[in-house]
C-alpha positions as a printed NumPy array, in Angstrom:
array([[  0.   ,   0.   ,   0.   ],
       [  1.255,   3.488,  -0.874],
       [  1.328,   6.603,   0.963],
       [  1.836,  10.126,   1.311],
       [  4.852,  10.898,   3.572],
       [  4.674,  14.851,   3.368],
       [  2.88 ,  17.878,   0.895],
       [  3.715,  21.256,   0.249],
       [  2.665,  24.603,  -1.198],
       [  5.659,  26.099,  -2.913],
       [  6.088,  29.036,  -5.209],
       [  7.471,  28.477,  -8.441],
       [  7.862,  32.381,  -9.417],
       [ 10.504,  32.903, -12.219],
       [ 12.971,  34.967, -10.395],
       [ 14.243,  32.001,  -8.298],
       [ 15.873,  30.574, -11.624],
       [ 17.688,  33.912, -12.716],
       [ 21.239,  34.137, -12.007],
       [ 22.093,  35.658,  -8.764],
       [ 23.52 ,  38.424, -10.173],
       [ 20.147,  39.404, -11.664],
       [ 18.222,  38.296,  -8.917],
       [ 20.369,  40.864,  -6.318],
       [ 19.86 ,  43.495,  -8.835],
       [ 15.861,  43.332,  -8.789],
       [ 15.845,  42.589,  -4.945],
       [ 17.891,  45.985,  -3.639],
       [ 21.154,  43.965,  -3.278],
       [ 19.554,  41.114,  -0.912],
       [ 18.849,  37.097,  -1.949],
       [ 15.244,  36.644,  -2.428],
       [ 14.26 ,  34.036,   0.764],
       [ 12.403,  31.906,  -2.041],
       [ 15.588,  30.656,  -3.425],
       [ 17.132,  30.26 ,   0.354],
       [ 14.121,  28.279,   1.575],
       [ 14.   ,  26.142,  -1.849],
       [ 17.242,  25.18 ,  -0.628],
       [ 16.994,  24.316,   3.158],
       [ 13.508,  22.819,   2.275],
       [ 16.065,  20.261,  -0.494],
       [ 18.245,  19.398,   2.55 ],
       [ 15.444,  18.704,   5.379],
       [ 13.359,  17.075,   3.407],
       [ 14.214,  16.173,  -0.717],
       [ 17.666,  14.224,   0.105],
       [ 16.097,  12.148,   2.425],
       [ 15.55 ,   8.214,   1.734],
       [ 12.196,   8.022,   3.073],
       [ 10.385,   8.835,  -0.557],
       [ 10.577,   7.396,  -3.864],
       [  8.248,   9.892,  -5.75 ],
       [  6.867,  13.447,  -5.976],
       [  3.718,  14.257,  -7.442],
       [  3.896,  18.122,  -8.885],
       [ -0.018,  19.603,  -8.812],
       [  0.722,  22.431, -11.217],
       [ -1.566,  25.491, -11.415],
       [  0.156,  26.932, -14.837],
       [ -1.107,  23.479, -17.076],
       [ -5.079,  24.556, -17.262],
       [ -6.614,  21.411, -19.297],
       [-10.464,  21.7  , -20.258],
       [-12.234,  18.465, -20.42 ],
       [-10.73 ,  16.379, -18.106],
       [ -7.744,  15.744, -15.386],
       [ -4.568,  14.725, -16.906],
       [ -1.535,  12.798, -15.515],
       [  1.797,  12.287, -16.962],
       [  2.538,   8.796, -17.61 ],
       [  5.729,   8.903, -19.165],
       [  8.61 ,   6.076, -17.872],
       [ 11.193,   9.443, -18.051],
       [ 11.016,  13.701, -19.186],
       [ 14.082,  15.005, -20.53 ],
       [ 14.611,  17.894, -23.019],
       [ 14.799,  21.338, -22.743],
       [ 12.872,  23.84 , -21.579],
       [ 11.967,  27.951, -22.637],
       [  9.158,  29.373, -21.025],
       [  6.821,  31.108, -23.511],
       [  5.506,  33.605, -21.181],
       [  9.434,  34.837, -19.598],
       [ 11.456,  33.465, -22.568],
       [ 14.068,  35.597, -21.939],
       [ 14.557,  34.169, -17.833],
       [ 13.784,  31.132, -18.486],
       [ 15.47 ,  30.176, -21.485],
       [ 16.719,  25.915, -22.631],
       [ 16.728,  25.119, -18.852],
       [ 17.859,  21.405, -19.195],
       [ 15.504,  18.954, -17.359],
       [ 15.474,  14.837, -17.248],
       [ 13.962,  12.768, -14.627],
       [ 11.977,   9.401, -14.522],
       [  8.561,   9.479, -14.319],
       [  5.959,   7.187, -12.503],
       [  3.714,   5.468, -15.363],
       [  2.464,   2.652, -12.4  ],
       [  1.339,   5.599, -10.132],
       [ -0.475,   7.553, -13.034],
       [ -2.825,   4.87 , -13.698],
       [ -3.375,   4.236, -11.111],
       [ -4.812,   7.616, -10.219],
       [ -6.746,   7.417, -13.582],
       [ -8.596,   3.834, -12.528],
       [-10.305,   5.991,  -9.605],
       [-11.964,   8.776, -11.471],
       [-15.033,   7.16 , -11.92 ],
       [-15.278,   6.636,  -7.893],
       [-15.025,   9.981,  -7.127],
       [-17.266,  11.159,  -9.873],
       [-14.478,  12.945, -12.145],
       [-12.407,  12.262, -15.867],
       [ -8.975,  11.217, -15.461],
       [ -6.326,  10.269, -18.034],
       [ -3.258,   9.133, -18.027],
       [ -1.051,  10.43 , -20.926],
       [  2.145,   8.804, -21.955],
       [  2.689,  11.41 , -24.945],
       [  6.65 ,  12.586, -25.294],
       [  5.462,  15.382, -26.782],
       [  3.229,  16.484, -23.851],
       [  4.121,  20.182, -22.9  ],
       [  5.965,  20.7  , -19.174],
       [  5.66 ,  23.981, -17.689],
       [  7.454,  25.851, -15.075],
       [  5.83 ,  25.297, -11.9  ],
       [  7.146,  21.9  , -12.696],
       [ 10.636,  22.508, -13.75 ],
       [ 11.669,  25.322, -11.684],
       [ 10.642,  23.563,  -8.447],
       [ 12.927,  20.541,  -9.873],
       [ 15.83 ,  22.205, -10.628],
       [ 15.727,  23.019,  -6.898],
       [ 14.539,  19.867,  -5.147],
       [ 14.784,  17.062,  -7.574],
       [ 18.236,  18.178, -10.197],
       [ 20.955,  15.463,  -9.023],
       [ 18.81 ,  12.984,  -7.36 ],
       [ 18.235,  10.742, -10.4  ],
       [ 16.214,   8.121,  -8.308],
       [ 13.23 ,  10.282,  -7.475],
       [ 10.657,  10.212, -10.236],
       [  8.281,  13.357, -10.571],
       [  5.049,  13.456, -12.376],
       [  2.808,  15.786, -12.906],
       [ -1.379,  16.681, -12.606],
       [ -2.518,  19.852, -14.055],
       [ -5.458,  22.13 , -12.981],
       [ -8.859,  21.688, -14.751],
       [-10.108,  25.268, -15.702],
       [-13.579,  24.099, -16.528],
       [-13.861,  22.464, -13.075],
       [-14.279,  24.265,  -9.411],
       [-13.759,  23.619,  -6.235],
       [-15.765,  20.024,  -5.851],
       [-13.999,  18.861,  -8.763],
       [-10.376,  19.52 ,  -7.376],
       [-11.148,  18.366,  -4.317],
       [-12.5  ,  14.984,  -6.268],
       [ -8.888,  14.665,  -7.668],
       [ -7.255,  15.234,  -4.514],
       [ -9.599,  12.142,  -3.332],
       [ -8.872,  10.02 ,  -6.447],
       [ -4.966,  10.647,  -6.115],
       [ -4.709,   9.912,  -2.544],
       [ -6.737,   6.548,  -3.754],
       [ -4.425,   5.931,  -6.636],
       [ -0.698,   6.399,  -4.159],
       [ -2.892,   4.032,  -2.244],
       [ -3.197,   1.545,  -4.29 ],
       [ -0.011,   1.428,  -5.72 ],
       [  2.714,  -0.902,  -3.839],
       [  5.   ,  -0.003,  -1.827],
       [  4.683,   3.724,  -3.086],
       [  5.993,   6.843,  -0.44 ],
       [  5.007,   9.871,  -2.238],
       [  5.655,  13.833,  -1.623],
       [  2.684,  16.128,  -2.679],
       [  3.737,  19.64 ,  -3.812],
       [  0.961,  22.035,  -4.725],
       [  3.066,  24.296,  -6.908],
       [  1.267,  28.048,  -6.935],
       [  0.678,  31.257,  -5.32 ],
       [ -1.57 ,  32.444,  -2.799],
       [ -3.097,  36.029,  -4.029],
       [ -2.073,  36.656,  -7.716],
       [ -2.681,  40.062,  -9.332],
       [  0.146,  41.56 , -11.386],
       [  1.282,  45.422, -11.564],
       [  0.356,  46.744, -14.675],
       [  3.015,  46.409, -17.071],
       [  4.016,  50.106, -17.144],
       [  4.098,  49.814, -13.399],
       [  5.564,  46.56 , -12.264],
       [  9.652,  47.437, -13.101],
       [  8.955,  49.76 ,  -9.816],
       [  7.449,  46.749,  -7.982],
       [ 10.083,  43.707,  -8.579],
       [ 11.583,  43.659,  -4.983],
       [ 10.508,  41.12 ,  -2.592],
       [  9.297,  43.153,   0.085],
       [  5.374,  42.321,   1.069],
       [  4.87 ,  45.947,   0.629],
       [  4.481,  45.511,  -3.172],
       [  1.722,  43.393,  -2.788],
       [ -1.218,  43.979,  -5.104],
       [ -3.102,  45.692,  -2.096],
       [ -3.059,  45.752,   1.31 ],
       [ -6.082,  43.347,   1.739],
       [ -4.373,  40.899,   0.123],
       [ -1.511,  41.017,   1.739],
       [ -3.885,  40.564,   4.643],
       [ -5.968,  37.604,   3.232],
       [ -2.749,  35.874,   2.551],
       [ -1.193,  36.36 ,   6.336],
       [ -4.741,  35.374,   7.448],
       [ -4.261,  32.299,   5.397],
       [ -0.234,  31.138,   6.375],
       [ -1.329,  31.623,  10.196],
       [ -4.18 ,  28.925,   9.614],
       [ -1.835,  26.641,   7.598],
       [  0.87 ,  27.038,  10.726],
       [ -2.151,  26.127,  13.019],
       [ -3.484,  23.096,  10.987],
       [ -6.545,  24.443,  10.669],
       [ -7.06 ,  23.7  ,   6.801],
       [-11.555,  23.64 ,   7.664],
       [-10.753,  27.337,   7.77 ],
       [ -8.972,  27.434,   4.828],
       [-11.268,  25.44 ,   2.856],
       [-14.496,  27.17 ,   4.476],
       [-13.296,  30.572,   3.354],
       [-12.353,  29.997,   0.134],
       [-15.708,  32.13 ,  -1.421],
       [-13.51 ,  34.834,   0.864],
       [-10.334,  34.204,  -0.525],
       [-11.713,  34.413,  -4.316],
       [-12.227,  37.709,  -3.721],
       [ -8.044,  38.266,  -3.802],
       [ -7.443,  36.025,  -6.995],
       [ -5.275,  33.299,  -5.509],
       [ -3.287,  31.47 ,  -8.367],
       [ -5.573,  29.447, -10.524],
       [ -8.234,  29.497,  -8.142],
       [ -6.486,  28.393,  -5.563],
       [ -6.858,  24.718,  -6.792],
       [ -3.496,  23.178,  -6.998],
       [ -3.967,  23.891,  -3.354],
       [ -6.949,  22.194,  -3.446],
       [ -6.107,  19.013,  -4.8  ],
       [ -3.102,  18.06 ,  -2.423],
       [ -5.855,  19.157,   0.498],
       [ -8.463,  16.544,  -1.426],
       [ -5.848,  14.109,  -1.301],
       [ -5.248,  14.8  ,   2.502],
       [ -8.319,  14.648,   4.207],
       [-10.147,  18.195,   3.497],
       [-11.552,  20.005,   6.292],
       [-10.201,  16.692,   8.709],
       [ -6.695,  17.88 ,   7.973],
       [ -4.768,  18.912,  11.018],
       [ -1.086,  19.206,   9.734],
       [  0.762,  22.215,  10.536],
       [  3.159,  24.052,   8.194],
       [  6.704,  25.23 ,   8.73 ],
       [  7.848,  27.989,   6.674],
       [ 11.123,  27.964,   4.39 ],
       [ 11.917,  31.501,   4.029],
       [  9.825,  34.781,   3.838],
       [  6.38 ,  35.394,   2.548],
       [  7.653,  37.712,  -0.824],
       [  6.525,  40.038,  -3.36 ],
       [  6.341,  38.615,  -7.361],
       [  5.399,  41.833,  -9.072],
       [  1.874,  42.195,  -7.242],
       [  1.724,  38.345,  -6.221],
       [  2.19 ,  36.394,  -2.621],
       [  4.424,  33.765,  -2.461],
       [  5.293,  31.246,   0.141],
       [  6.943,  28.208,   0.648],
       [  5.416,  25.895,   3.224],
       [  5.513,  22.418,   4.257],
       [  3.451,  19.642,   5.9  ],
       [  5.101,  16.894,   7.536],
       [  2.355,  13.801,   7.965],
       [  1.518,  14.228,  11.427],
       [  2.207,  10.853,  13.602],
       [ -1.109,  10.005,  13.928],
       [ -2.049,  11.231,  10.591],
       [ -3.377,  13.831,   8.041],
       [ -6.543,  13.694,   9.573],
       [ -5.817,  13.195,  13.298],
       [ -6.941,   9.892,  13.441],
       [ -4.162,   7.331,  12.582],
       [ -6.503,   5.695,  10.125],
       [ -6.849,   6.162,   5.967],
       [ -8.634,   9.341,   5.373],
       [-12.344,   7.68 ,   4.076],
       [-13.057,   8.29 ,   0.83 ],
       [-16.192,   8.843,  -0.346],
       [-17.826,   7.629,  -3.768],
       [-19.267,  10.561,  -5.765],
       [-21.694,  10.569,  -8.803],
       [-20.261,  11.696, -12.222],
       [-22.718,  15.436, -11.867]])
């Protein structure tokens, strides 16, 4: 039987792959704490022995008619971004993949009520909440395979959550599997206008879109510290309001796959909460808790839903 061994809500944002040179330049001389964090967060918890994969949940890969999981045996190539071409630019990437695991998820969709494929495809697009989180946590540690789940952007809450309940099913299922869970997004996520943003690049929370956001999102890490993901998941009409990344669902998905409102694991922070031209970003992690994601010690139930 598989299981999840620890999850995490990470920020992927673009700067954390420039050089340091150009990094120190847009951050008033100082490191950004995202790149700092990235790298504690590798030595606590990414070189350790006690996982054999990591399942990405990537809010930049939107698909439309159904949930998609990559099933290819390895990913290697090259990468440019086509949104920051010029930042991220033929970042090399190669790293096994987890084809047993992926179809594993997909043989649960219809349980939970949801679509679900597995794709195989070499050609299938990667994007950079993917790679940039590898190049930090997984570049060097060729036995770790990483696959990936995109968002849905026809689907809303109920239907993330229904992944989240199908993947923790599918690690379940799958022998002898010890997985890591990153949800790889922001928390509020409104840009500077373009002619605006060059004077908003530092990382200082005071270039956050607005104030309330910056609010909403504090409101939001001191609930994750406190394991109190019900109020997390009970405000998210609330939380809307701010424009977290992608809705908010790559979040969503790891908490479907940990137990929902049941959840009681606490985050630790790696680094600051930072500025991304307008955006919130954090890094923070959830070990398992010893007697379990959802306080109990027992499998999180898992309840069958209708396909409406």
């Amino acid at each position: 039987m598989g299981e999840i061994v620890g999850a995490g809500l990470l920020a992927h944002v673009p700067t954390i792959v420039l050089p340091e040179e150009d990094r120190l330049e847009l951050n008033e001389g100082k490191e950004i704490t995202l790149v700092t964090g990235l790298k504690q967060l590798r030595e606590d918890v990414f070189e350790r022995d006690d996982y054999d994969t990591v399942v990405v949940l990537d809010s930049h890969w939107a698909t439309t008619v159904e949930f998609v999981v990559t099933a290819q045996a390895r990913r290697a190539g090259l990468f440019t971004s086509e949104e920051l071409p010029r930042g991220m630019c033929r970042m090399p990437y190669d790293f096994p993949g987890d084809p047993e695991l992926a179809y594993n998820v997909e043989k649960f969709a219809e349980r939970h009520g949801t679509w679900i494929t597995a794709i195989e495809d070499e050609f299938l697009p990667i994007y950079y909440a993917t790679i940039n989180l590898w190049k930090f946590l997984g570049e060097g540690l060729p036995d770790k395979r990483w696959v990936t789940i995109g968002v849905c952007q026809t689907g809303d809450m109920e239907d993330h959550l229904r992944l989240g309940r199908a993947l923790a099913d599918g690690i379940a299922a799958t022998p002898g599997r010890r997985v890591l869970l990153i949800a790889s997004g922001a928390l509020s996520h409104t840009f500077w206008p373009l002619r605006e943003l060059r004077d908003h690049e530092a990382s200082d929370p005071v270039h956050i879109r607005t104030p309330e956001a910056r609010e909403a999102d504090h409101e939001r890490i001191d609930w994750f510290k406190e394991g109190r993901h019900d109020k997390v998941l009970d405000t998210m009409d609330e939380f809307w309001k701010y424009k977290p990344e992608a809705r908010f669902f790559h979040y969503l998905m790891m908490a479907g796959a940990l137990g929902e409102q049941a959840c009681v694991a606490k985050a630790r922070q790696y680094g600051e909460y930072e500025n991304s031209i307008g955006t919130g970003q954090v890094h923070l992690w959830f070990d398992r808790p010893a007697d379990g994601w959802a306080g109990t010690g027992l499998p999180t139930p898992r309840t069958p839903h209708s396909r409406t």
